[in-house]
Amino acid sequence: MFKSFLKKVLCLIIIIKFANIDAAITDNYGKQHWNDTWTDKLRRDLLRFYDRHSRPVISDHLTNVTVNTVLKYVDLDFQNSIMTINAWVSMTWQDEKLLWNVSDYGDTKVVNMAYDEIWMPDIVAYNSADGHHDETYGKINCVVRSDGMVHWIPPAKFRVFCDVDLTNWPFGEHTCSLRLGSWTYDGNSVSMQINQKINTADMINLEEGCKWDITKVTQRRRVESYSCNSNDIYEDIHYSITVKRKIPAYHSIVVIPAIVVVFLTLSVFWLPPESTEKFMLSGVTLVIVCILLMMISGNVPIMSDRIPLIVMFYSNSLGMVTLSMVFSVLLHNLAKYKQPDHKVPKYITQLLNTKFGTVMRFTSMKNDDEDKILDESNDDKSQYPQLKESQWYYLALILDRTMFIVYLFLFIAMVIYFLK
């Protein structure tokens, strides 16, 4: 009998204890106590039976998600053909489960909710280069209004595939796309919307230190359906982003070395034909071109269908310098040809006596001493023992100057073609 009475007393004490804890939070009349706020009560009432995994509609209504994006940083990875985009993504939708009467909660019109407390649209990048999307958006709270409108502006980082055109590397423009849409909901459940009043300039707010300039941004809403299930439609927002590299530093990396290679290649033809320094200068130029080619190949992937023009320039220059070295060897031997008894062909003598030959030799046809050397009709050849040797030398000199003109036109043609 006593034990039964003791059990009843203990049960009564436990019930009174829990009743006091509940009364400390709120009483039957909804009055606030010193340790309770209207926001606390509002959050408890809104989230008491809330299921964050189900779309927040009372009936089968369509959930419109309005997306606006502000670009903060962009970068291009040429090796992997990936564009990295850092942006602020603004999403707005209506949650029909988060409605309340402002007067019932002390005129509280806005309340903050954690991102993992309420339903969130699963907006991802369809052309993402990452296999996971958990870290795409920052862990930022949402702002919920009394009419159920939810506003979420998280910082986001997207890595998307981009078909880059390296023809004009490191210059030129590159256009990449970003496609945002719901991963699990079709267009009959979640509709993607954009704010048409947003100006394109308002979508660009690059941070300092970004090495790319955004020249153009366009956004459009796309609706697609597939033959396998024509009743379902799929919506996404397509951003087209055109970027251009900030190029002042690349003038000293690409342009100036190219100019140096051109001048070194042409300078070879101004050295005397018998000079051994021609080989040294050609060898130095070959080494420079090879180093530049290796440096570029380490930074730019060589695609089979789009070879960068700068690579074509240095490749052609490499071939031209090699040919110039071969010509230098031939002309070096020709200039030192010492067989005065060997008859010089008549057409060579005529070439040396033409105005073209004279200009190439930078001498005047009225030079009496030279006319005697080049005149085969001179009877007393014993006075000019170096007659044949001089003719071969001047022939080598003319060919050297001619190759200079040919190479000059070739470089000009390459520059015009590349700039075009």
Short mmCIF file of C-alpha atoms in Angstrom, two decimals:
data_model
loop_
_atom_site.label_atom_id
_atom_site.label_comp_id
_atom_site.label_asym_id
_atom_site.label_seq_id
_atom_site.Cartn_x
_atom_site.Cartn_y
_atom_site.Cartn_z
CA MET A 1 0.00 0.00 0.00
CA PHE A 2 2.80 2.36 0.91
CA LYS A 3 4.75 1.48 -2.22
CA SER A 4 1.75 2.28 -4.41
CA PHE A 5 1.34 5.63 -2.71
CA LEU A 6 5.04 6.41 -3.19
CA LYS A 7 4.84 5.66 -6.93
CA LYS A 8 1.89 8.02 -7.31
CA VAL A 9 3.77 10.81 -5.56
CA LEU A 10 6.82 10.37 -7.78
CA CYS A 11 4.69 10.44 -10.94
CA LEU A 12 2.97 13.60 -9.72
CA ILE A 13 6.34 15.29 -9.09
CA ILE A 14 7.57 14.41 -12.61
CA ILE A 15 4.39 15.76 -14.23
CA ILE A 16 4.63 19.03 -12.27
CA LYS A 17 8.30 19.38 -13.28
CA PHE A 18 7.58 19.11 -17.01
CA ALA A 19 4.63 21.47 -16.65
CA ASN A 20 6.88 24.09 -15.07
CA ILE A 21 9.44 23.77 -17.90
CA ASP A 22 6.75 24.28 -20.52
CA ALA A 23 5.33 27.25 -18.58
CA ALA A 24 8.77 28.84 -18.49
CA ILE A 25 8.73 28.97 -22.26
CA THR A 26 5.19 30.23 -22.79
CA ASP A 27 1.92 30.22 -20.90
CA ASN A 28 -1.52 29.34 -22.14
CA TYR A 29 -2.21 32.96 -23.13
CA GLY A 30 0.86 33.30 -25.34
CA LYS A 31 2.58 35.89 -23.15
CA GLN A 32 6.33 36.43 -23.60
CA HIS A 33 8.69 35.90 -20.71
CA TRP A 34 12.08 37.46 -20.15
CA ASN A 35 13.92 34.62 -21.88
CA ASP A 36 11.58 34.33 -24.90
CA THR A 37 11.18 36.61 -27.96
CA TRP A 38 8.58 36.93 -30.70
CA THR A 39 11.16 35.65 -33.16
CA ASP A 40 11.71 32.52 -31.05
CA LYS A 41 7.99 31.83 -30.92
CA LEU A 42 7.63 32.52 -34.65
CA ARG A 43 10.46 30.15 -35.55
CA ARG A 44 9.04 27.40 -33.33
CA ASP A 45 5.59 27.73 -34.84
CA LEU A 46 6.88 27.80 -38.42
CA LEU A 47 9.28 24.88 -38.08
CA ARG A 48 7.24 22.69 -35.70
CA PHE A 49 5.89 20.40 -38.45
CA TYR A 50 8.05 21.64 -41.32
CA ASP A 51 9.53 19.08 -43.73
CA ARG A 52 12.51 20.59 -45.54
CA HIS A 53 12.64 17.74 -48.05
CA SER A 54 9.23 18.39 -49.63
CA ARG A 55 8.42 21.25 -51.99
CA PRO A 56 6.64 23.96 -49.92
CA VAL A 57 3.25 24.21 -51.66
CA ILE A 58 -0.15 23.78 -50.05
CA SER A 59 -1.64 22.47 -53.27
CA ASP A 60 -0.05 21.48 -56.56
CA HIS A 61 1.15 25.00 -57.30
CA LEU A 62 4.19 25.92 -59.39
CA THR A 63 7.23 27.20 -57.50
CA ASN A 64 8.79 30.14 -59.36
CA VAL A 65 12.48 30.62 -58.58
CA THR A 66 13.89 33.95 -59.76
CA VAL A 67 17.67 33.85 -60.21
CA ASN A 68 19.99 36.83 -60.60
CA THR A 69 23.78 36.54 -60.76
CA VAL A 70 26.55 39.05 -60.09
CA LEU A 71 29.97 37.98 -61.36
CA LYS A 72 32.82 38.67 -58.94
CA TYR A 73 35.78 36.74 -60.40
CA VAL A 74 36.52 34.66 -63.50
CA ASP A 75 39.51 32.58 -64.54
CA LEU A 76 40.32 30.25 -67.42
CA ASP A 77 42.29 27.00 -67.15
CA PHE A 78 43.55 26.37 -70.68
CA GLN A 79 45.10 23.01 -69.82
CA ASN A 80 41.75 21.51 -68.76
CA SER A 81 39.42 23.84 -70.72
CA ILE A 82 37.60 24.89 -67.54
CA MET A 83 36.30 28.30 -66.52
CA THR A 84 36.08 29.15 -62.81
CA ILE A 85 33.33 31.61 -61.88
CA ASN A 86 32.90 33.22 -58.47
CA ALA A 87 29.57 34.99 -58.17
CA TRP A 88 26.79 36.10 -55.89
CA VAL A 89 23.67 34.18 -56.84
CA SER A 90 20.38 35.73 -55.72
CA MET A 91 17.42 33.31 -55.51
CA THR A 92 13.88 34.27 -54.61
CA TRP A 93 10.84 32.00 -54.27
CA GLN A 94 7.66 31.69 -52.23
CA ASP A 95 7.37 29.14 -49.45
CA GLU A 96 3.66 28.59 -48.72
CA LYS A 97 4.50 26.89 -45.44
CA LEU A 98 6.19 30.00 -44.06
CA LEU A 99 3.21 32.36 -43.89
CA TRP A 100 2.21 34.20 -40.70
CA ASN A 101 0.09 37.04 -39.43
CA VAL A 102 2.35 39.90 -38.45
CA SER A 103 0.07 41.10 -35.65
CA ASP A 104 0.23 37.70 -33.92
CA TYR A 105 3.99 37.93 -33.49
CA GLY A 106 4.67 41.44 -32.29
CA ASP A 107 4.75 42.98 -35.79
CA THR A 108 7.63 40.70 -36.81
CA LYS A 109 7.79 40.95 -40.61
CA VAL A 110 11.12 39.26 -41.33
CA VAL A 111 12.87 36.29 -39.82
CA ASN A 112 16.20 34.64 -40.64
CA MET A 113 16.36 30.92 -41.31
CA ALA A 114 19.37 28.67 -41.70
CA TYR A 115 19.87 27.16 -45.14
CA ASP A 116 19.44 23.64 -43.73
CA GLU A 117 16.21 24.41 -41.87
CA ILE A 118 13.89 25.03 -44.82
CA TRP A 119 13.39 23.76 -48.36
CA MET A 120 15.97 24.98 -50.86
CA PRO A 121 15.81 24.73 -54.66
CA ASP A 122 18.49 22.35 -55.94
CA ILE A 123 19.92 24.78 -58.51
CA VAL A 124 23.16 23.45 -59.97
CA ALA A 125 25.32 24.05 -63.03
CA TYR A 126 24.35 21.58 -65.74
CA ASN A 127 27.76 21.92 -67.44
CA SER A 128 29.70 21.63 -64.19
CA ALA A 129 33.20 20.17 -64.29
CA ASP A 130 32.90 18.99 -60.66
CA GLY A 131 31.31 15.71 -59.70
CA HIS A 132 29.79 17.08 -56.49
CA HIS A 133 27.66 20.12 -55.76
CA ASP A 134 27.74 20.22 -51.96
CA GLU A 135 30.29 23.03 -51.85
CA THR A 136 28.92 25.11 -54.71
CA TYR A 137 27.10 27.57 -52.45
CA GLY A 138 28.17 29.19 -49.21
CA LYS A 139 26.46 28.28 -45.93
CA ILE A 140 24.44 31.51 -45.75
CA ASN A 141 21.15 32.14 -43.96
CA CYS A 142 17.92 32.97 -45.76
CA VAL A 143 15.64 35.95 -45.22
CA VAL A 144 11.95 34.96 -44.92
CA ARG A 145 9.12 37.53 -45.08
CA SER A 146 5.61 37.25 -43.69
CA ASP A 147 4.12 36.65 -47.14
CA GLY A 148 6.30 33.55 -47.55
CA MET A 149 8.87 35.09 -49.87
CA VAL A 150 12.32 33.61 -49.27
CA HIS A 151 15.42 35.52 -50.35
CA TRP A 152 18.79 33.73 -50.47
CA ILE A 153 22.03 35.35 -51.72
CA PRO A 154 24.90 32.90 -51.23
CA PRO A 155 28.40 33.30 -52.67
CA ALA A 156 28.91 30.57 -55.24
CA LYS A 157 31.81 29.00 -57.09
CA PHE A 158 31.21 27.25 -60.41
CA ARG A 159 33.71 25.27 -62.48
CA VAL A 160 32.26 24.69 -65.94
CA PHE A 161 33.56 23.19 -69.14
CA CYS A 162 34.50 25.73 -71.79
CA ASP A 163 35.45 25.21 -75.42
CA VAL A 164 38.29 27.73 -75.54
CA ASP A 165 39.75 28.95 -78.83
CA LEU A 166 43.52 29.30 -78.48
CA THR A 167 44.15 30.52 -82.02
CA ASN A 168 45.00 34.05 -80.86
CA TRP A 169 46.65 33.11 -77.57
CA PRO A 170 47.45 35.02 -75.39
CA PHE A 171 45.18 37.63 -76.96
CA GLY A 172 41.65 37.36 -78.29
CA GLU A 173 38.31 36.76 -76.59
CA HIS A 174 36.85 33.57 -75.15
CA THR A 175 33.15 32.85 -74.68
CA CYS A 176 31.97 30.32 -72.11
CA SER A 177 28.51 29.37 -70.90
CA LEU A 178 26.97 28.70 -67.50
CA ARG A 179 23.68 26.76 -67.35
CA LEU A 180 21.77 26.86 -64.05
CA GLY A 181 18.71 24.72 -63.42
CA SER A 182 17.00 22.37 -60.97
CA TRP A 183 18.56 18.93 -60.84
CA THR A 184 15.51 16.92 -59.69
CA TYR A 185 12.44 19.06 -60.45
CA ASP A 186 11.07 19.53 -63.94
CA GLY A 187 9.47 22.67 -65.28
CA ASN A 188 6.01 21.58 -64.06
CA SER A 189 7.18 21.82 -60.46
CA VAL A 190 9.96 24.43 -60.36
CA SER A 191 10.06 27.20 -62.95
CA MET A 192 13.28 29.12 -63.52
CA GLN A 193 12.81 32.87 -63.97
CA ILE A 194 15.09 35.84 -64.61
CA ASN A 195 14.60 39.52 -63.88
CA GLN A 196 14.40 41.20 -67.27
CA LYS A 197 14.89 44.61 -65.64
CA ILE A 198 18.43 43.77 -64.57
CA ASN A 199 20.98 45.66 -66.67
CA THR A 200 23.94 43.71 -68.04
CA ALA A 201 26.35 46.15 -66.40
CA ASP A 202 24.81 45.31 -63.01
CA MET A 203 25.83 41.66 -63.47
CA ILE A 204 29.54 42.51 -63.52
CA ASN A 205 31.36 43.56 -60.37
CA LEU A 206 34.85 42.09 -60.63
CA GLU A 207 37.20 42.18 -57.71
CA GLU A 208 40.65 43.74 -57.99
CA GLY A 209 43.34 41.31 -59.01
CA CYS A 210 41.27 39.55 -61.64
CA LYS A 211 43.42 39.08 -64.76
CA TRP A 212 40.41 38.90 -67.07
CA ASP A 213 37.99 41.56 -68.24
CA ILE A 214 34.39 40.61 -68.96
CA THR A 215 33.45 42.24 -72.24
CA LYS A 216 29.95 40.83 -72.61
CA VAL A 217 27.36 38.94 -70.55
CA THR A 218 23.98 37.72 -71.74
CA GLN A 219 21.30 35.72 -69.95
CA ARG A 220 18.25 33.94 -71.29
CA ARG A 221 15.70 31.44 -70.07
CA ARG A 222 15.51 28.17 -71.96
CA VAL A 223 12.71 25.60 -71.97
CA GLU A 224 13.36 22.17 -73.43
CA SER A 225 11.45 18.92 -73.77
CA TYR A 226 12.69 15.51 -74.81
CA SER A 227 11.11 12.91 -77.04
CA CYS A 228 11.38 10.21 -74.37
CA ASN A 229 8.91 12.14 -72.17
CA SER A 230 7.17 14.94 -74.00
CA ASN A 231 4.92 15.79 -71.03
CA ASP A 232 7.85 17.00 -68.91
CA ILE A 233 9.64 20.23 -69.65
CA TYR A 234 13.02 21.23 -68.32
CA GLU A 235 14.03 24.81 -67.71
CA ASP A 236 17.39 26.44 -67.17
CA ILE A 237 19.01 29.86 -67.29
CA HIS A 238 21.81 30.18 -69.81
CA TYR A 239 24.57 32.72 -69.18
CA SER A 240 27.00 33.53 -71.98
CA ILE A 241 30.21 35.11 -70.63
CA THR A 242 32.82 36.63 -72.94
CA VAL A 243 36.19 37.42 -71.37
CA LYS A 244 39.36 39.06 -72.59
CA ARG A 245 42.76 38.86 -70.95
CA LYS A 246 44.39 41.93 -69.47
CA ILE A 247 47.42 41.93 -71.76
CA PRO A 248 50.01 44.58 -70.73
CA ALA A 249 52.29 41.96 -69.17
CA TYR A 250 52.06 39.71 -72.21
CA HIS A 251 53.59 42.32 -74.48
CA SER A 252 56.93 41.76 -72.77
CA ILE A 253 56.42 37.97 -72.68
CA VAL A 254 55.26 37.34 -76.24
CA VAL A 255 55.52 40.39 -78.50
CA ILE A 256 59.02 41.62 -77.63
CA PRO A 257 60.71 38.18 -77.95
CA ALA A 258 59.04 37.76 -81.36
CA ILE A 259 60.47 41.09 -82.51
CA VAL A 260 63.92 40.09 -81.23
CA VAL A 261 63.76 36.81 -83.18
CA VAL A 262 62.88 38.68 -86.37
CA PHE A 263 65.77 41.15 -86.02
CA LEU A 264 68.29 38.42 -85.17
CA THR A 265 67.20 36.33 -88.15
CA LEU A 266 67.50 39.26 -90.55
CA SER A 267 70.81 40.44 -89.08
CA VAL A 268 72.52 37.25 -90.25
CA PHE A 269 72.30 38.41 -93.87
CA TRP A 270 74.10 41.68 -93.12
CA LEU A 271 77.26 40.03 -91.88
CA PRO A 272 80.03 39.44 -94.49
CA PRO A 273 79.59 36.13 -96.35
CA GLU A 274 82.98 34.86 -95.20
CA SER A 275 82.29 35.75 -91.54
CA THR A 276 82.04 32.86 -89.07
CA GLU A 277 79.93 35.04 -86.77
CA LYS A 278 76.97 34.25 -89.05
CA PHE A 279 76.89 30.69 -87.71
CA MET A 280 77.16 31.87 -84.11
CA LEU A 281 74.28 34.33 -84.54
CA SER A 282 72.09 31.71 -86.24
CA GLY A 283 72.83 29.23 -83.46
CA VAL A 284 71.88 31.74 -80.76
CA THR A 285 68.64 32.50 -82.59
CA LEU A 286 67.84 28.78 -82.84
CA VAL A 287 68.33 28.35 -79.08
CA ILE A 288 66.09 31.35 -78.32
CA VAL A 289 63.29 30.07 -80.57
CA CYS A 290 63.47 26.57 -79.03
CA ILE A 291 63.30 28.00 -75.49
CA LEU A 292 60.29 30.14 -76.40
CA LEU A 293 58.52 27.16 -77.97
CA MET A 294 59.10 25.04 -74.86
CA MET A 295 57.87 27.86 -72.62
CA ILE A 296 54.67 28.26 -74.65
CA SER A 297 54.01 24.52 -74.83
CA GLY A 298 54.19 24.37 -71.05
CA ASN A 299 51.45 26.97 -70.68
CA VAL A 300 49.17 26.29 -73.62
CA PRO A 301 47.74 22.91 -74.67
CA ILE A 302 48.33 22.36 -78.35
CA MET A 303 44.98 21.35 -79.82
CA SER A 304 44.89 19.44 -83.06
CA ASP A 305 42.31 21.66 -84.72
CA ARG A 306 43.34 25.04 -83.31
CA ILE A 307 47.05 25.72 -83.31
CA PRO A 308 47.93 29.05 -81.67
CA LEU A 309 49.28 31.58 -84.14
CA ILE A 310 52.23 32.37 -81.89
CA VAL A 311 53.23 28.68 -82.05
CA MET A 312 52.96 28.75 -85.84
CA PHE A 313 55.10 31.91 -85.91
CA TYR A 314 57.90 30.40 -83.83
CA SER A 315 57.69 27.09 -85.72
CA ASN A 316 58.07 28.90 -89.05
CA SER A 317 60.84 31.03 -87.57
CA LEU A 318 62.63 27.87 -86.46
CA GLY A 319 62.54 26.52 -90.00
CA MET A 320 63.61 29.85 -91.50
CA VAL A 321 66.57 30.18 -89.12
CA THR A 322 67.64 26.63 -89.97
CA LEU A 323 67.51 27.43 -93.69
CA SER A 324 69.43 30.65 -93.15
CA MET A 325 72.19 28.65 -91.46
CA VAL A 326 72.33 26.29 -94.45
CA PHE A 327 72.53 29.28 -96.82
CA SER A 328 75.26 30.79 -94.66
CA VAL A 329 77.36 27.63 -95.06
CA LEU A 330 76.93 27.63 -98.83
CA LEU A 331 77.66 31.34 -99.21
CA HIS A 332 80.62 31.10 -96.84
CA ASN A 333 82.21 28.48 -99.10
CA LEU A 334 81.30 30.46 -102.22
CA ALA A 335 82.90 33.63 -100.87
CA LYS A 336 86.14 31.76 -100.14
CA TYR A 337 86.21 30.01 -103.52
CA LYS A 338 89.84 30.27 -104.70
CA GLN A 339 90.25 28.81 -108.15
CA PRO A 340 91.09 31.72 -110.43
CA ASP A 341 91.57 29.35 -113.36
CA HIS A 342 87.97 28.23 -113.11
CA LYS A 343 85.93 30.22 -115.59
CA VAL A 344 83.08 32.23 -114.09
CA PRO A 345 79.85 31.71 -116.05
CA LYS A 346 78.95 34.62 -118.28
CA TYR A 347 75.47 35.07 -116.81
CA ILE A 348 77.04 35.57 -113.37
CA THR A 349 79.26 38.30 -114.73
CA GLN A 350 76.24 39.91 -116.37
CA LEU A 351 74.34 39.72 -113.08
CA LEU A 352 77.18 41.40 -111.26
CA ASN A 353 77.24 44.21 -113.81
CA THR A 354 73.47 44.88 -113.68
CA LYS A 355 72.01 47.68 -111.63
CA PHE A 356 70.49 45.10 -109.30
CA GLY A 357 73.90 43.62 -108.66
CA THR A 358 75.36 47.04 -108.11
CA VAL A 359 72.66 47.99 -105.59
CA MET A 360 73.12 44.72 -103.75
CA ARG A 361 76.87 45.43 -103.54
CA PHE A 362 76.24 49.03 -102.50
CA THR A 363 78.77 50.23 -105.10
CA SER A 364 78.59 52.41 -108.15
CA MET A 365 78.84 51.09 -111.69
CA LYS A 366 81.17 53.98 -112.37
CA ASN A 367 83.85 52.66 -110.06
CA ASP A 368 86.74 52.20 -112.46
CA ASP A 369 88.69 49.71 -110.34
CA GLU A 370 85.69 47.45 -109.85
CA ASP A 371 84.73 47.72 -113.51
CA LYS A 372 88.18 46.41 -114.37
CA ILE A 373 87.73 43.49 -111.99
CA LEU A 374 84.33 42.56 -113.36
CA ASP A 375 85.16 43.16 -117.02
CA GLU A 376 86.01 39.84 -118.62
CA SER A 377 87.14 41.61 -121.78
CA ASN A 378 90.18 43.00 -119.99
CA ASP A 379 93.15 41.51 -121.79
CA ASP A 380 95.79 41.97 -119.15
CA LYS A 381 94.34 39.63 -116.49
CA SER A 382 97.74 39.16 -114.91
CA GLN A 383 97.31 42.58 -113.25
CA TYR A 384 94.21 41.27 -111.45
CA PRO A 385 95.10 37.93 -109.86
CA GLN A 386 92.00 38.08 -107.62
CA LEU A 387 89.60 38.55 -110.55
CA LYS A 388 87.81 35.18 -110.34
CA GLU A 389 87.84 35.15 -106.55
CA SER A 390 86.24 38.61 -106.40
CA GLN A 391 83.47 37.60 -108.76
CA TRP A 392 82.53 34.63 -106.60
CA TYR A 393 82.67 36.82 -103.52
CA TYR A 394 80.34 39.42 -104.99
CA LEU A 395 77.98 36.70 -106.11
CA ALA A 396 77.83 35.42 -102.52
CA LEU A 397 77.23 39.00 -101.33
CA ILE A 398 74.36 39.52 -103.77
CA LEU A 399 72.74 36.24 -102.77
CA ASP A 400 73.08 37.19 -99.10
CA ARG A 401 71.30 40.52 -99.64
CA THR A 402 68.65 38.81 -101.78
CA MET A 403 67.87 36.36 -98.97
CA PHE A 404 67.49 39.32 -96.63
CA ILE A 405 64.77 40.76 -98.90
CA VAL A 406 63.04 37.38 -99.20
CA TYR A 407 63.04 36.82 -95.45
CA LEU A 408 61.82 40.35 -94.82
CA PHE A 409 58.82 39.81 -97.08
CA LEU A 410 58.15 36.43 -95.46
CA PHE A 411 58.05 37.98 -91.97
CA ILE A 412 55.79 40.80 -93.19
CA ALA A 413 53.46 38.23 -94.80
CA MET A 414 53.30 36.22 -91.54
CA VAL A 415 52.49 39.32 -89.49
CA ILE A 416 49.71 40.35 -91.89
CA TYR A 417 48.26 36.83 -91.86
CA PHE A 418 48.36 36.55 -88.06
CA LEU A 419 46.86 39.99 -87.49
CA LYS A 420 44.08 39.21 -89.92
#
